[in-house]
Amino acid sequence: MNRALAVLMVLAVLAGCSKSQNTASNAAASPSTVSSIEPSPPASSASPEIQAASPEAGAASPVGTAESPEASAGAPEAIASGSVSAVPQAEGTEAISGSAPPATAGNGLSAAEVQYGVAPTRNPNVTYNPDVVIPDGGANSVHSVSSDGLTWTIDANAGHASDLAVGKILFITNRGVGRVLALTRTGNDLAVTLGPVEITEVIQEAHLASNGVALDPSSMYSYVATDFPGAVINTSQTAFISQPQVRFADYDEAGDQVALSLPGVTGSGPPPSTQLNDYTFNAFCCGGLGVQVAHKGSDLQILARAVLRLGHPSVDYKLDISGGKIQTAIVILHGTVGLDMHFEASTPPDAVGGNANRQFYVPVDLSFPIGGLAVPLALTVHQQFLLKTGFGAKNSSLNADLSIGFGGDMNAGYQNGSWGLNFPDAYSDATPGGGALNAVSGVALGSAAVEIAYEGKVIVGIGAFGFVTGPYVGFDAAYGVVHGADAAIGLAGPVCNAATLKTDAVAGVGYSIPQTVTKAINKILHALNIAPIKSSGGLNSGKTIYSKHLSRPNNCA
């Protein structure tokens, strides 16, 4: 690889790692702000019955696939400095939850609930849409879930199971929820293949809020789809194009899915490390939200991690749905401390070629159930990780240990068609020597480059894996470095070294599935003669909060 080619690799980091294309402008601050989401008074009665009428399969919800509106200067919702302005209640409705003490992510689940999730209830505090079917028995009526996470096999004799039909929505637990794409009955087993839904396709009326839901590892549950489609992708060489246009979730039409062989682990507490073929993967790493990937091959050895460091993290949220439309959706992640990005990469002396070009959509959900609500919500953490190397010679190494500090909250809110986003933007560099460029060391006989990118989302909602739907707040970080060939010192001037760091805020209400995963799922559905799913639904927004490029000598890359 020549130096120019390697330099181009680091420029791809500027593409970021969020699929969100809509950038929210700054919302005008409201005159009155409060330090937390105010709880609302109890509700009056609402219809607890689920009507039997079934719409056409795949019918759009009241929100449908609405384009994300950009935050305007007149936005009524201000989100700044860790506070959320008071949200006026929708006319003609009464708030339903949030009057109890702060909810906590709870333990005490039954074995079946640990395995399959917590059942919804028919209660006067929530109105579901007419095509939602809630079979009796909840987790106890679930017989199994397919290894790809798409098909739930339930007790065909459970109450209301006979109401299911293609096009309706199954809501058997807070993980087992989705649009019914196919039904197959075999004896007492009813196999239900699910597609994603927006939360407004499930809920017509509900007002849900809690403050201080702790992200406590002792309250965590983790579960794995052992053959989740598109979880690991061999990406194409998009890092080497001169004007990169792709974002994280858009990799990669040309990529090949890597077959998985994962243990089917479901249980309480952080998940164990997982072997993703020739990569060892840790989905809960290093004192925060983050991942670590290790690979030791004959041609390449690498250890890479990205961690959003947290201190006593908790989440506040408010979700108002009225008339089948999102009125208010607010998520605040408290306790963000900083960002660590680290890698150690090398090619052995006898290496004959080979680099890493892998995207990981982590097939492990980290879930914190929330008790005491009208709807069995959970805080679910989704993560992605991108790893690319570009070594031009054997017997080379490239290392980096970047540590950035920032304090404050990650806030995202939507109301009356406008977004407010506020993320920490006061960065302090805790890297030894200072700076994204000084964090780099190594010896390269040829040009060398490494790019890592991380996305973490905290979602308050229902569903599992890519089908989790609800309000979310997320953080993307991408770090790329290039080191010129040391063998060229004195031959063609100083060796060029460069580094780029970019972070983005992402937020939304609904679901968002990477194109690679959507493509893999639709391949399975096509083989079953089932209509394809869409990659996203609902509302989303995002903005860049930090971007810096350094090179030595100046402007050499």
CSV table of C-alpha atoms in Angstrom, one decimal, residues 24-443:
chain,number,residue,atom,x,y,z
A,24,ALA,CA,-30.8,19.0,14.2
A,25,SER,CA,-30.3,22.7,14.5
A,26,ASN,CA,-30.2,24.3,17.9
A,27,ALA,CA,-33.6,24.6,19.6
A,28,ALA,CA,-34.5,27.8,21.3
A,29,ALA,CA,-34.5,27.5,25.1
A,30,SER,CA,-37.7,27.5,26.9
A,31,PRO,CA,-38.0,30.2,29.7
A,32,SER,CA,-38.7,27.5,32.3
A,33,THR,CA,-36.7,24.4,32.9
A,34,VAL,CA,-36.7,21.7,35.5
A,35,SER,CA,-33.9,19.5,36.6
A,36,SER,CA,-35.8,16.3,35.8
A,37,ILE,CA,-38.8,14.9,34.0
A,38,GLU,CA,-41.8,15.8,36.2
A,39,PRO,CA,-44.0,12.8,37.0
A,40,SER,CA,-47.6,13.1,35.8
A,41,PRO,CA,-50.9,12.4,37.7
A,42,PRO,CA,-52.6,9.1,37.5
A,43,ALA,CA,-54.8,8.3,34.6
A,44,SER,CA,-58.5,8.1,34.2
A,45,SER,CA,-60.0,5.0,32.6
A,46,ALA,CA,-59.1,4.1,29.1
A,47,SER,CA,-60.4,1.3,27.1
A,48,PRO,CA,-58.6,-1.9,28.1
A,49,GLU,CA,-60.0,-4.1,25.3
A,50,ILE,CA,-58.1,-5.0,22.2
A,51,GLN,CA,-60.4,-4.8,19.2
A,52,ALA,CA,-60.5,-7.7,16.8
A,53,ALA,CA,-60.4,-5.8,13.6
A,54,SER,CA,-57.3,-6.7,11.5
A,55,PRO,CA,-55.8,-4.2,9.0
A,56,GLU,CA,-54.0,-5.2,5.8
A,57,ALA,CA,-50.7,-6.8,6.4
A,58,GLY,CA,-48.0,-4.2,6.7
A,59,ALA,CA,-50.4,-1.3,7.1
A,60,ALA,CA,-48.8,1.9,8.1
A,61,SER,CA,-49.1,3.3,11.6
A,62,PRO,CA,-50.2,6.9,12.3
A,63,VAL,CA,-46.6,7.9,12.3
A,64,GLY,CA,-45.6,5.5,9.5
A,65,THR,CA,-42.2,6.2,8.0
A,66,ALA,CA,-42.4,10.0,8.6
A,67,GLU,CA,-39.3,11.9,7.7
A,68,SER,CA,-37.4,13.2,10.6
A,69,PRO,CA,-38.2,17.0,11.0
A,70,GLU,CA,-35.2,19.1,11.8
A,71,ALA,CA,-35.2,21.1,15.0
A,72,SER,CA,-36.3,24.7,14.3
A,73,ALA,CA,-35.4,27.9,16.0
A,74,GLY,CA,-38.8,28.0,17.5
A,75,ALA,CA,-38.8,24.6,19.0
A,76,PRO,CA,-40.7,24.5,22.3
A,77,GLU,CA,-38.5,21.8,23.9
A,78,ALA,CA,-35.2,23.0,25.2
A,79,ILE,CA,-32.6,20.4,26.2
A,80,ALA,CA,-29.6,21.9,27.8
A,81,SER,CA,-27.1,21.4,30.6
A,82,GLY,CA,-28.7,18.2,31.8
A,83,SER,CA,-32.2,19.6,32.2
A,84,VAL,CA,-35.4,19.1,30.2
A,85,SER,CA,-38.0,21.9,30.1
A,86,ALA,CA,-41.4,21.2,31.3
A,87,VAL,CA,-43.5,19.4,28.7
A,88,PRO,CA,-47.1,20.6,28.4
A,89,GLN,CA,-49.6,17.8,28.6
A,90,ALA,CA,-51.6,16.9,25.4
A,91,GLU,CA,-55.0,18.5,25.5
A,92,GLY,CA,-57.8,16.0,26.4
A,93,THR,CA,-55.5,13.4,27.9
A,94,GLU,CA,-54.4,12.5,31.3
A,95,ALA,CA,-50.9,11.2,32.1
A,96,ILE,CA,-50.8,7.6,33.1
A,97,SER,CA,-47.6,6.8,34.9
A,98,GLY,CA,-44.6,8.4,36.6
A,99,SER,CA,-46.4,9.1,39.9
A,100,ALA,CA,-44.7,6.3,41.6
A,101,PRO,CA,-41.1,6.6,43.1
A,102,PRO,CA,-38.3,6.4,40.6
A,103,ALA,CA,-38.4,3.2,38.7
A,104,THR,CA,-35.5,0.8,38.9
A,105,ALA,CA,-34.3,-1.8,36.5
A,106,GLY,CA,-35.5,-4.9,38.3
A,107,ASN,CA,-34.4,-8.4,39.2
A,108,GLY,CA,-36.7,-11.0,40.6
A,109,LEU,CA,-37.8,-12.4,37.2
A,110,SER,CA,-38.9,-15.9,36.7
A,111,ALA,CA,-36.8,-18.3,34.7
A,112,ALA,CA,-39.2,-18.0,31.8
A,113,GLU,CA,-39.1,-14.2,32.0
A,114,VAL,CA,-35.3,-14.2,32.0
A,115,GLN,CA,-35.4,-16.4,28.9
A,116,TYR,CA,-38.1,-14.7,26.9
A,117,GLY,CA,-39.1,-11.4,28.6
A,118,VAL,CA,-41.9,-9.9,30.7
A,119,ALA,CA,-45.6,-10.1,29.5
A,120,PRO,CA,-47.7,-7.1,28.8
A,121,THR,CA,-51.1,-6.8,30.6
A,122,ARG,CA,-54.5,-5.6,29.6
A,123,ASN,CA,-55.0,-2.6,31.8
A,124,PRO,CA,-56.8,0.8,31.8
A,125,ASN,CA,-53.6,2.8,31.7
A,126,VAL,CA,-52.7,2.0,28.1
A,127,THR,CA,-54.7,1.7,24.9
A,128,TYR,CA,-53.2,-0.7,22.3
A,129,ASN,CA,-54.0,-0.5,18.6
A,130,PRO,CA,-56.8,-2.7,17.3
A,131,ASP,CA,-54.5,-5.2,15.5
A,132,VAL,CA,-52.3,-5.9,18.6
A,133,VAL,CA,-52.8,-9.5,20.0
A,134,ILE,CA,-51.7,-10.3,23.5
A,135,PRO,CA,-51.8,-14.1,24.0
A,136,ASP,CA,-52.3,-15.3,27.6
A,137,GLY,CA,-49.4,-16.7,29.6
A,138,GLY,CA,-46.7,-14.4,28.5
A,139,ALA,CA,-43.2,-16.0,28.8
A,140,ASN,CA,-44.8,-19.3,30.0
A,141,SER,CA,-46.6,-19.6,26.7
A,142,VAL,CA,-43.3,-19.3,24.7
A,143,HIS,CA,-41.9,-22.6,23.6
A,144,SER,CA,-38.8,-21.4,21.8
A,145,VAL,CA,-37.2,-18.6,19.8
A,146,SER,CA,-35.3,-19.4,16.6
A,147,SER,CA,-31.5,-19.0,16.6
A,148,ASP,CA,-31.8,-16.1,14.2
A,149,GLY,CA,-34.2,-14.3,16.5
A,150,LEU,CA,-37.0,-13.9,13.9
A,151,THR,CA,-39.4,-16.7,14.8
A,152,TRP,CA,-41.2,-17.1,18.1
A,153,THR,CA,-42.9,-20.5,18.7
A,154,ILE,CA,-45.7,-20.2,21.2
A,155,ASP,CA,-48.4,-22.3,22.7
A,156,ALA,CA,-51.1,-22.6,20.0
A,157,ASN,CA,-53.7,-23.2,22.7
A,158,ALA,CA,-52.9,-20.1,24.7
A,159,GLY,CA,-55.8,-17.7,25.1
A,160,HIS,CA,-56.0,-15.2,22.2
A,161,ALA,CA,-53.3,-17.1,20.2
A,162,SER,CA,-56.1,-18.0,17.7
A,163,ASP,CA,-56.5,-14.2,17.0
A,164,LEU,CA,-53.1,-14.0,15.4
A,165,ALA,CA,-53.0,-13.6,11.6
A,166,VAL,CA,-50.5,-12.3,9.1
A,167,GLY,CA,-50.5,-8.5,9.3
A,168,LYS,CA,-51.5,-8.4,13.0
A,169,ILE,CA,-49.0,-7.6,15.8
A,170,LEU,CA,-47.9,-10.1,18.3
A,171,PHE,CA,-47.1,-8.7,21.8
A,172,ILE,CA,-46.4,-11.7,24.0
A,173,THR,CA,-43.5,-10.3,26.0
A,174,ASN,CA,-41.5,-7.1,26.0
A,175,ARG,CA,-39.0,-8.9,23.7
A,176,GLY,CA,-41.5,-10.9,21.7
A,177,VAL,CA,-43.3,-8.1,19.8
A,178,GLY,CA,-43.5,-7.5,16.0
A,179,ARG,CA,-45.6,-7.5,12.9
A,180,VAL,CA,-46.7,-11.1,12.0
A,181,LEU,CA,-45.1,-12.0,8.7
A,182,ALA,CA,-45.9,-15.7,8.7
A,183,LEU,CA,-47.7,-18.3,10.8
A,184,THR,CA,-47.2,-22.1,10.9
A,185,ARG,CA,-49.0,-24.4,13.3
A,186,THR,CA,-47.6,-27.9,14.1
A,187,GLY,CA,-49.6,-29.6,16.8
A,188,ASN,CA,-49.6,-27.4,19.9
A,189,ASP,CA,-46.8,-25.2,18.4
A,190,LEU,CA,-47.6,-22.0,16.6
A,191,ALA,CA,-44.5,-20.6,14.9
A,192,VAL,CA,-44.8,-16.8,14.3
A,193,THR,CA,-42.2,-15.0,12.1
A,194,LEU,CA,-42.0,-11.4,13.1
A,195,GLY,CA,-41.0,-8.1,11.5
A,196,PRO,CA,-40.3,-4.8,13.0
A,197,VAL,CA,-42.9,-2.3,14.1
A,198,GLU,CA,-42.9,1.3,15.3
A,199,ILE,CA,-44.0,1.9,18.8
A,200,THR,CA,-47.1,3.8,17.6
A,201,GLU,CA,-48.2,0.7,15.7
A,202,VAL,CA,-48.4,-1.0,19.1
A,203,ILE,CA,-49.5,1.7,21.4
A,204,GLN,CA,-52.3,4.2,20.7
A,205,GLU,CA,-52.5,6.0,24.0
A,206,ALA,CA,-50.0,5.9,26.9
A,207,HIS,CA,-48.0,8.4,29.0
A,208,LEU,CA,-44.9,6.9,30.5
A,209,ALA,CA,-42.2,8.5,32.6
A,210,SER,CA,-39.5,7.6,35.1
A,211,ASN,CA,-36.5,9.3,36.6
A,212,GLY,CA,-33.2,7.8,37.7
A,213,VAL,CA,-33.5,4.3,36.2
A,214,ALA,CA,-30.1,2.9,37.2
A,215,LEU,CA,-27.9,1.1,34.6
A,216,ASP,CA,-26.6,-1.3,37.3
A,217,PRO,CA,-24.8,-4.4,36.0
A,218,SER,CA,-26.4,-6.4,38.8
A,219,SER,CA,-29.8,-5.7,37.2
A,220,MET,CA,-28.7,-6.5,33.7
A,221,TYR,CA,-30.0,-9.3,31.6
A,222,SER,CA,-28.2,-10.4,28.4
A,223,TYR,CA,-29.4,-12.6,25.6
A,224,VAL,CA,-28.0,-13.7,22.3
A,225,ALA,CA,-29.3,-14.6,18.8
A,226,THR,CA,-26.8,-17.3,18.0
A,227,ASP,CA,-27.4,-17.0,14.2
A,228,PHE,CA,-28.4,-13.4,14.0
A,229,PRO,CA,-28.4,-12.3,10.3
A,230,GLY,CA,-25.8,-9.8,9.3
A,231,ALA,CA,-24.1,-9.7,12.7
A,232,VAL,CA,-20.6,-9.9,11.2
A,233,ILE,CA,-19.9,-8.5,7.7
A,234,ASN,CA,-16.8,-8.6,5.6
A,235,THR,CA,-16.9,-5.0,4.4
A,236,SER,CA,-15.7,-3.8,1.1
A,237,GLN,CA,-12.7,-1.5,0.7
A,238,THR,CA,-14.9,1.6,1.2
A,239,ALA,CA,-12.2,3.1,3.5
A,240,PHE,CA,-9.9,3.6,0.5
A,241,ILE,CA,-12.2,5.8,-1.7
A,242,SER,CA,-11.3,9.4,-2.1
A,243,GLN,CA,-14.7,10.9,-1.2
A,244,PRO,CA,-16.4,8.5,1.2
A,245,GLN,CA,-20.1,8.9,1.4
A,246,VAL,CA,-21.0,5.9,3.5
A,247,ARG,CA,-22.1,5.8,7.1
A,248,PHE,CA,-21.8,3.0,9.7
A,249,ALA,CA,-25.2,1.4,9.0
A,250,ASP,CA,-24.8,1.6,5.2
A,251,TYR,CA,-21.9,-0.8,4.9
A,252,ASP,CA,-22.1,-2.7,2.6
A,253,GLU,CA,-23.9,-3.9,-0.5
A,254,ALA,CA,-20.9,-5.9,-1.6
A,255,GLY,CA,-20.1,-7.4,1.8
A,256,ASP,CA,-20.4,-11.0,2.6
A,257,GLN,CA,-22.1,-12.2,5.8
A,258,VAL,CA,-19.9,-14.2,8.0
A,259,ALA,CA,-21.5,-17.4,9.4
A,260,LEU,CA,-21.8,-17.3,13.2
A,261,SER,CA,-21.4,-20.0,15.8
A,262,LEU,CA,-22.4,-18.5,19.1
A,263,PRO,CA,-23.4,-20.0,22.4
A,264,GLY,CA,-27.1,-19.3,23.3
A,265,VAL,CA,-26.4,-17.5,26.5
A,266,THR,CA,-29.3,-15.9,28.3
A,267,GLY,CA,-29.0,-14.8,31.9
A,268,SER,CA,-28.5,-12.1,34.5
A,269,GLY,CA,-25.5,-9.9,34.8
A,270,PRO,CA,-23.0,-8.9,32.1
A,271,PRO,CA,-22.5,-11.5,29.3
A,272,PRO,CA,-19.3,-13.6,29.0
A,273,SER,CA,-16.9,-13.0,26.2
A,274,THR,CA,-18.1,-14.6,22.9
A,275,GLN,CA,-16.2,-16.2,20.0
A,276,LEU,CA,-17.4,-14.6,16.8
A,277,ASN,CA,-15.6,-17.1,14.5
A,278,ASP,CA,-11.9,-16.0,14.6
A,279,TYR,CA,-12.6,-13.0,16.7
A,280,THR,CA,-13.1,-12.9,20.5
A,281,PHE,CA,-15.7,-10.4,21.4
A,282,ASN,CA,-16.6,-8.8,24.7
A,283,ALA,CA,-20.0,-6.9,24.5
A,284,PHE,CA,-19.7,-5.3,28.0
A,285,CYS,CA,-16.2,-3.9,28.5
A,286,CYS,CA,-13.8,-2.0,30.6
A,287,GLY,CA,-15.9,0.1,33.0
A,288,GLY,CA,-18.5,1.5,30.7
A,289,LEU,CA,-20.6,0.9,27.6
A,290,GLY,CA,-18.3,-0.5,25.0
A,291,VAL,CA,-16.9,-3.5,23.2
A,292,GLN,CA,-13.5,-5.2,22.8
A,293,VAL,CA,-12.4,-7.3,19.9
A,294,ALA,CA,-9.4,-9.5,19.7
A,295,HIS,CA,-8.0,-11.5,16.8
A,296,LYS,CA,-4.8,-13.5,16.6
A,297,GLY,CA,-4.1,-14.9,13.1
A,298,SER,CA,-1.1,-15.9,11.2
A,299,ASP,CA,-1.2,-12.7,9.1
A,300,LEU,CA,-2.7,-10.2,11.6
A,301,GLN,CA,-2.9,-9.7,15.3
A,302,ILE,CA,-5.1,-7.0,16.8
A,303,LEU,CA,-6.8,-6.0,20.1
A,304,ALA,CA,-9.2,-3.1,19.8
A,305,ARG,CA,-11.8,-1.5,22.0
A,306,ALA,CA,-14.0,1.5,22.3
A,307,VAL,CA,-15.6,2.4,25.6
A,308,LEU,CA,-18.0,5.2,26.7
A,309,ARG,CA,-16.9,5.6,30.3
A,310,LEU,CA,-19.7,6.1,32.8
A,311,GLY,CA,-20.0,7.1,36.5
A,312,HIS,CA,-23.1,5.9,38.3
A,313,PRO,CA,-25.1,6.0,35.1
A,314,SER,CA,-28.9,6.4,35.0
A,315,VAL,CA,-31.6,7.3,32.6
A,316,ASP,CA,-34.6,9.6,32.7
A,317,TYR,CA,-37.3,9.3,30.1
A,318,LYS,CA,-40.7,10.5,29.1
A,319,LEU,CA,-42.9,9.1,26.4
A,320,ASP,CA,-46.3,10.5,25.5
A,321,ILE,CA,-48.3,8.9,22.8
A,322,SER,CA,-51.7,10.3,22.1
A,323,GLY,CA,-54.0,9.5,19.2
A,324,GLY,CA,-51.4,7.0,17.9
A,325,LYS,CA,-48.8,9.8,17.4
A,326,ILE,CA,-45.7,10.7,19.3
A,327,GLN,CA,-46.3,13.9,21.3
A,328,THR,CA,-43.2,13.9,23.5
A,329,ALA,CA,-40.2,11.6,23.6
A,330,ILE,CA,-37.3,12.5,25.9
A,331,VAL,CA,-34.3,10.4,27.0
A,332,ILE,CA,-31.5,11.6,29.2
A,333,LEU,CA,-28.4,9.5,29.9
A,334,HIS,CA,-26.7,10.8,33.1
A,335,GLY,CA,-23.2,10.0,34.2
A,336,THR,CA,-21.1,10.1,31.0
A,337,VAL,CA,-17.5,10.6,31.9
A,338,GLY,CA,-15.4,10.2,28.8
A,339,LEU,CA,-14.3,8.1,25.8
A,340,ASP,CA,-11.5,5.6,25.5
A,341,MET,CA,-10.4,4.2,22.1
A,342,HIS,CA,-7.5,1.8,22.0
A,343,PHE,CA,-5.9,-0.6,19.6
A,344,GLU,CA,-2.7,-2.7,19.2
A,345,ALA,CA,-2.3,-4.1,15.7
A,346,SER,CA,0.7,-5.9,14.1
A,347,THR,CA,1.7,-8.1,11.3
A,348,PRO,CA,4.1,-11.0,12.1
A,349,PRO,CA,7.5,-11.3,10.5
A,350,ASP,CA,6.3,-14.2,8.4
A,351,ALA,CA,3.0,-12.6,7.4
A,352,VAL,CA,2.1,-13.0,3.7
A,353,GLY,CA,-0.8,-10.5,3.5
A,354,GLY,CA,-4.2,-10.0,4.9
A,355,ASN,CA,-6.0,-7.2,6.7
A,356,ALA,CA,-9.2,-6.8,8.8
A,357,ASN,CA,-12.3,-5.3,7.3
A,358,ARG,CA,-15.1,-6.3,9.6
A,359,GLN,CA,-18.3,-4.7,10.8
A,360,PHE,CA,-19.9,-6.2,13.9
A,361,TYR,CA,-23.6,-5.6,14.7
A,362,VAL,CA,-23.3,-7.0,18.2
A,363,PRO,CA,-25.9,-9.9,18.5
A,364,VAL,CA,-26.1,-9.5,22.2
A,365,ASP,CA,-28.8,-7.4,23.8
A,366,LEU,CA,-28.0,-5.8,27.2
A,367,SER,CA,-31.4,-5.3,28.9
A,368,PHE,CA,-32.5,-3.6,32.1
A,369,PRO,CA,-36.2,-4.3,32.7
A,370,ILE,CA,-38.3,-1.4,34.2
A,371,GLY,CA,-41.0,-2.4,36.6
A,372,GLY,CA,-44.2,-0.7,37.7
A,373,LEU,CA,-45.3,0.7,34.3
A,374,ALA,CA,-48.4,0.2,32.3
A,375,VAL,CA,-46.3,-1.2,29.5
A,376,PRO,CA,-43.3,-3.6,30.3
A,377,LEU,CA,-40.6,-1.4,28.9
A,378,ALA,CA,-36.9,-2.1,29.2
A,379,LEU,CA,-33.7,-0.1,28.8
A,380,THR,CA,-31.9,-2.0,26.0
A,381,VAL,CA,-28.3,-1.3,24.9
A,382,HIS,CA,-27.4,-1.9,21.2
A,383,GLN,CA,-23.8,-1.7,19.9
A,384,GLN,CA,-21.9,-1.7,16.6
A,385,PHE,CA,-18.2,-1.8,16.0
A,386,LEU,CA,-16.2,-1.3,12.9
A,387,LEU,CA,-12.6,-2.5,12.5
A,388,LYS,CA,-10.3,-1.9,9.5
A,389,THR,CA,-6.6,-2.2,9.0
A,390,GLY,CA,-4.3,-1.3,6.1
A,391,PHE,CA,-0.9,-2.7,6.6
A,392,GLY,CA,1.3,-2.5,3.6
A,393,ALA,CA,4.1,-4.7,4.9
A,394,LYS,CA,4.9,-7.5,7.3
A,395,ASN,CA,6.7,-7.1,10.6
A,396,SER,CA,4.9,-3.8,11.3
A,397,SER,CA,3.0,-2.5,14.2
A,398,LEU,CA,0.6,0.4,15.0
A,399,ASN,CA,-0.8,1.2,18.4
A,400,ALA,CA,-2.9,3.9,19.9
A,401,ASP,CA,-4.3,4.7,23.3
A,402,LEU,CA,-6.7,7.7,23.2
A,403,SER,CA,-8.5,8.9,26.3
A,404,ILE,CA,-10.9,11.9,26.1
A,405,GLY,CA,-12.7,13.3,29.2
A,406,PHE,CA,-16.0,15.1,29.2
A,407,GLY,CA,-18.7,15.6,31.8
A,408,GLY,CA,-22.4,16.1,31.6
A,409,ASP,CA,-25.5,14.3,30.3
A,410,MET,CA,-26.5,13.1,26.9
A,411,ASN,CA,-30.0,14.6,26.2
A,412,ALA,CA,-32.4,14.1,23.4
A,413,GLY,CA,-36.0,15.2,23.1
A,414,TYR,CA,-38.8,15.4,20.6
A,415,GLN,CA,-42.0,17.5,20.9
A,416,ASN,CA,-44.4,19.1,18.5
A,417,GLY,CA,-42.4,18.1,15.5
A,418,SER,CA,-39.0,19.5,16.7
A,419,TRP,CA,-35.9,18.0,18.2
A,420,GLY,CA,-33.6,19.2,20.9
A,421,LEU,CA,-30.1,17.6,21.3
A,422,ASN,CA,-27.5,18.5,23.9
A,423,PHE,CA,-24.4,16.4,24.3
A,424,PRO,CA,-21.1,17.2,26.1
A,425,ASP,CA,-18.9,19.3,23.9
A,426,ALA,CA,-16.2,20.4,26.4
A,427,TYR,CA,-13.5,17.8,25.7
A,428,SER,CA,-10.4,17.4,27.8
A,429,ASP,CA,-7.5,15.4,26.5
A,430,ALA,CA,-6.3,12.8,29.0
A,431,THR,CA,-4.1,11.0,26.5
A,432,PRO,CA,-0.4,10.7,27.6
A,433,GLY,CA,1.5,13.3,25.6
A,434,GLY,CA,-1.8,14.9,24.5
A,435,GLY,CA,-3.8,14.6,21.3
A,436,ALA,CA,-5.2,12.0,19.0
A,437,LEU,CA,-1.9,12.1,17.0
A,438,ASN,CA,0.4,11.8,20.0
A,439,ALA,CA,-1.6,8.7,21.2
A,440,VAL,CA,-0.1,6.8,18.3
A,441,SER,CA,3.1,4.7,18.2
A,442,GLY,CA,4.5,1.9,16.2
A,443,VAL,CA,7.0,0.9,13.5
